[in-house]
PDB file of C-alpha atoms in Angstrom:
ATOM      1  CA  UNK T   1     -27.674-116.530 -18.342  1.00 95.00           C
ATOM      2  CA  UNK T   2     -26.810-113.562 -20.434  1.00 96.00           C
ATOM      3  CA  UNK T   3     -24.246-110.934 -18.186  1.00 95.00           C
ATOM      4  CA  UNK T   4     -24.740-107.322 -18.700  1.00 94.00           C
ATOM      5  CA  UNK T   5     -21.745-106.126 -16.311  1.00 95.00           C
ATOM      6  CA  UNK T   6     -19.897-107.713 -13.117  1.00 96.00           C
ATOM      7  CA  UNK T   7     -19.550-106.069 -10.367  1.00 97.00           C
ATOM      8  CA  UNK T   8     -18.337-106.273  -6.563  1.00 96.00           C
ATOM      9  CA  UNK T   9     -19.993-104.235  -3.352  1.00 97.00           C
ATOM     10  CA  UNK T  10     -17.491-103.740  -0.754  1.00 97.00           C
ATOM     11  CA  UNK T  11     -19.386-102.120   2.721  1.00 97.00           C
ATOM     12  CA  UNK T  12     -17.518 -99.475   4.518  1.00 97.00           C
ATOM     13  CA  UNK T  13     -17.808 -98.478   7.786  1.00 98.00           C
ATOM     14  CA  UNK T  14     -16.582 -94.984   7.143  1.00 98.00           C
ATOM     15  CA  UNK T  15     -17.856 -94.604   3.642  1.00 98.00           C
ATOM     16  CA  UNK T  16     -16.439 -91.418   2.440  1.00 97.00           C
ATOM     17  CA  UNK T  17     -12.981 -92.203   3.668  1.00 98.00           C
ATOM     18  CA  UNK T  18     -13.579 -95.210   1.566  1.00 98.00           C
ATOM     19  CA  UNK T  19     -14.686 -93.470  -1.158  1.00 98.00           C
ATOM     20  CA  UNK T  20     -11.574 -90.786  -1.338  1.00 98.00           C
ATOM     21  CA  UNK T  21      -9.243 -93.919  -0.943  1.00 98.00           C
ATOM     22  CA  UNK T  22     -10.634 -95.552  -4.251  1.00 98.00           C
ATOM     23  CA  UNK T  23     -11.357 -92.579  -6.259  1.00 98.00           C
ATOM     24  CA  UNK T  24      -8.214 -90.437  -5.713  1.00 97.00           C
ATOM     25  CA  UNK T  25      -5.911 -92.797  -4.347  1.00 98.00           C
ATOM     26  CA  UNK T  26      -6.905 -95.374  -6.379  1.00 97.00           C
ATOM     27  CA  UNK T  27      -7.802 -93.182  -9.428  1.00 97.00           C
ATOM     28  CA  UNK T  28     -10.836 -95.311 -10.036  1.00 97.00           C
ATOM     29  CA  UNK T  29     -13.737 -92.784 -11.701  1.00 98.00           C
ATOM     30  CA  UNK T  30     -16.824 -92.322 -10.099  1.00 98.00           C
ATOM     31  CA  UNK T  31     -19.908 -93.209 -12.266  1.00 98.00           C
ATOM     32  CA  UNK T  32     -22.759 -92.979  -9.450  1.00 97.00           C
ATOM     33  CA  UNK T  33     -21.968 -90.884  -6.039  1.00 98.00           C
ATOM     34  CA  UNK T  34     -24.810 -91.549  -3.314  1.00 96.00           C
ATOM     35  CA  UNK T  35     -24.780 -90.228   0.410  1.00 96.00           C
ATOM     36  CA  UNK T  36     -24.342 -93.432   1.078  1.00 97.00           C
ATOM     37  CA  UNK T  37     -23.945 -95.919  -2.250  1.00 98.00           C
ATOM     38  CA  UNK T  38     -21.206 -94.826  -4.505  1.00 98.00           C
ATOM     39  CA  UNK T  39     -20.391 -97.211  -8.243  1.00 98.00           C
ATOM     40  CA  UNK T  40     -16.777 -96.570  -9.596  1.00 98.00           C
ATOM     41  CA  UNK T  41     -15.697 -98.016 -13.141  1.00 98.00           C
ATOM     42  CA  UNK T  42     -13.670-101.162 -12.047  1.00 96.00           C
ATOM     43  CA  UNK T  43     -11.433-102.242 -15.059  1.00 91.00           C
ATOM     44  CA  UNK T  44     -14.519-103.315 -17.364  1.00 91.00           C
ATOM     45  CA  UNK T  45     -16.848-103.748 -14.272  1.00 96.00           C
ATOM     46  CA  UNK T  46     -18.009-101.773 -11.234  1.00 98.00           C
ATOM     47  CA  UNK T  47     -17.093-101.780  -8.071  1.00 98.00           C
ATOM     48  CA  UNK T  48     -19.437-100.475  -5.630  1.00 98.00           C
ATOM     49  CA  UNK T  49     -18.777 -98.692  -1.730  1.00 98.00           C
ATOM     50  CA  UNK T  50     -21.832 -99.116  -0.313  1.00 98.00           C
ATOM     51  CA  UNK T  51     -22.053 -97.955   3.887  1.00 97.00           C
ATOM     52  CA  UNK T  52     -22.888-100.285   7.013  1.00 96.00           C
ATOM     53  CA  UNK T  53     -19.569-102.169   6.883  1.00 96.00           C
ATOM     54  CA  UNK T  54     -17.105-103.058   9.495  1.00 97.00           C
ATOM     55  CA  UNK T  55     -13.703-101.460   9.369  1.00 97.00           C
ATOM     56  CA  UNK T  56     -11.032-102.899  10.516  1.00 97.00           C
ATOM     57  CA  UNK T  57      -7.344-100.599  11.390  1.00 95.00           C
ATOM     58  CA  UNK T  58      -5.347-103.563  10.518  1.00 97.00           C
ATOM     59  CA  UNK T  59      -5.487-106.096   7.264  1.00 97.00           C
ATOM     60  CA  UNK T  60      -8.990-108.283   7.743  1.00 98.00           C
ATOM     61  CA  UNK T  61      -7.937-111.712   8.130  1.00 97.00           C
ATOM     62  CA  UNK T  62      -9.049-114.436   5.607  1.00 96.00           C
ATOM     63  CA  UNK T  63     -12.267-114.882   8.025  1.00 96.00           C
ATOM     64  CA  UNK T  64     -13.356-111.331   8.107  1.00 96.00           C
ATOM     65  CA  UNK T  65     -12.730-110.931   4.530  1.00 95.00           C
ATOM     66  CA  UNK T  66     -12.064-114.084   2.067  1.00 95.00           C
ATOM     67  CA  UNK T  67     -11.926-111.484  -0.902  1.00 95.00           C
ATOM     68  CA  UNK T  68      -9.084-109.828  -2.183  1.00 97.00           C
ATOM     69  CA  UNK T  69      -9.418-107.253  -5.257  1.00 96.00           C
ATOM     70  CA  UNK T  70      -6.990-107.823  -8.099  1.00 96.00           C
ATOM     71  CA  UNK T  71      -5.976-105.238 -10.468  1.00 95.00           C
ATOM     72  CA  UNK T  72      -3.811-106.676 -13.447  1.00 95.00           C
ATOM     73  CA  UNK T  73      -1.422-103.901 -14.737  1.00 96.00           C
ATOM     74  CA  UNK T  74      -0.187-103.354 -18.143  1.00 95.00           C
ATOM     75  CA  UNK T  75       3.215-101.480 -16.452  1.00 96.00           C
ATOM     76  CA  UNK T  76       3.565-103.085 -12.792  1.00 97.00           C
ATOM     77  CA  UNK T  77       6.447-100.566 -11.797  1.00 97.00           C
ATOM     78  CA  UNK T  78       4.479 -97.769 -13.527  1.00 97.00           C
ATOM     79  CA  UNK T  79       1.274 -98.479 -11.485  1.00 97.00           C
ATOM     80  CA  UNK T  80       3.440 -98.775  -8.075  1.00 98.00           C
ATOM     81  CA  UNK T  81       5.441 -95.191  -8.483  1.00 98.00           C
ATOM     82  CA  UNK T  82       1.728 -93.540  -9.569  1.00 97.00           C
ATOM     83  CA  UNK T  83       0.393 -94.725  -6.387  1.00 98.00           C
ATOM     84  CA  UNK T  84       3.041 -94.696  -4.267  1.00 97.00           C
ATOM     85  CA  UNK T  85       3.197 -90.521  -5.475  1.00 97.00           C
ATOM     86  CA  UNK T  86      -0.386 -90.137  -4.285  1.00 97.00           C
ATOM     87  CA  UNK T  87       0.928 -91.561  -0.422  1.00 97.00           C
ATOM     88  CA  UNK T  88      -0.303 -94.963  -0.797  1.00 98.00           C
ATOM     89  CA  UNK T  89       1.573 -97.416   0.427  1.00 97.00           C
ATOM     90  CA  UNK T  90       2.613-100.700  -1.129  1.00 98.00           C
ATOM     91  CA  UNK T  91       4.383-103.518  -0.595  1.00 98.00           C
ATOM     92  CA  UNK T  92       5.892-105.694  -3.547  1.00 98.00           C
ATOM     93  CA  UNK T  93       6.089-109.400  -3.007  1.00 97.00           C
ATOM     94  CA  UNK T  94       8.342-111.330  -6.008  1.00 96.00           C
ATOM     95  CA  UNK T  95       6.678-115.282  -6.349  1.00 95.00           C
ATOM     96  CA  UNK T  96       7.864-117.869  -8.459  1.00 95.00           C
ATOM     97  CA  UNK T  97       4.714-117.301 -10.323  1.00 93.00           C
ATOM     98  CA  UNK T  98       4.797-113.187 -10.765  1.00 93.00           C
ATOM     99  CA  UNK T  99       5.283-110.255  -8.782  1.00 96.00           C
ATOM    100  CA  UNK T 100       2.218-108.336  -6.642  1.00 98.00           C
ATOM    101  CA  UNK T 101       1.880-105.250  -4.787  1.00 98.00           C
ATOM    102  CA  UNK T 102      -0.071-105.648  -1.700  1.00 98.00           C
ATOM    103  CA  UNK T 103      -2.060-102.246  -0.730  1.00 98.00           C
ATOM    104  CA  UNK T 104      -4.620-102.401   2.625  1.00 98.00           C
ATOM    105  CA  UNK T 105      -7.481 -99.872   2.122  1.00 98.00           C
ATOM    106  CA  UNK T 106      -8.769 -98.027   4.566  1.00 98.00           C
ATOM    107  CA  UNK T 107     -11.198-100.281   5.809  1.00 98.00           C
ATOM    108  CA  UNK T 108      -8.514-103.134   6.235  1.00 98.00           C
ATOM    109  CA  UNK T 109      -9.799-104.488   2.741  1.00 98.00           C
ATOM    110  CA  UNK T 110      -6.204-106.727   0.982  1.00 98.00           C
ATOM    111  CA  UNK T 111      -6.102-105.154  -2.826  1.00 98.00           C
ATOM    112  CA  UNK T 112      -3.256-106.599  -4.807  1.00 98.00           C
ATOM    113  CA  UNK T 113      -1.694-105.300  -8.447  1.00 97.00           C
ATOM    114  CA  UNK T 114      -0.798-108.048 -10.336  1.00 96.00           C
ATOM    115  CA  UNK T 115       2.303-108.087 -13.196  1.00 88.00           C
TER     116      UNK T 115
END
């Protein structure tokens, strides 16, 4: 098998909410934007908002969502104060193994930065 690109489809119940969250929260740019199918440069992949998901106003539980999306950072504080400036909110948890910052989207989605 010969990969091209890898990629990861999240669906959104309220897709353009989603879609503001990721591109100007998140500062990810927008390659593709559908009515309903948007693709947003992910680090070296794509990550895709696609609609027809389930929301959820609280963090999905393992069940309703196994998946978390990582984001290594060169600079973790750096990447916290950017996004905490643009009002999102995150939470940093130290482990004996590295330090993460836990953001919920707005579709209950877990993202963590990673050190």
């Amino acid at each position: 098998m010969n990969i091209n690109e890898t990629g990861i489809i999240i669906f959104c119940e309220n897709y353009d909410v989603a879609l503001k969250f990721y591109s100007e929260k998140l500062g990810l740019h927008v390659r593709n934007k559908g009515e309903h199918l948007s693709v947003l440069d992910f680090g070296g992949s794509y990550l895709m908002l696609e609609d027809n998901g389930v929301a959820s106003v609280k963090e999905k539980t393992r069940a309703e969502n196994p998946t978390v999306i990582r984001f290594n950072v060169n600079n973790f504080e750096e990447a916290v104060s950017e996004l905490m400036q643009r009002g999102v909110s995150v939470d940093v948890k130290k482990h004996s193994w590295g330090t993460i910052g836990v953001i919920i989207d707005p579709e209950g989605n877990r993202i963590e930065l990673k050190d």
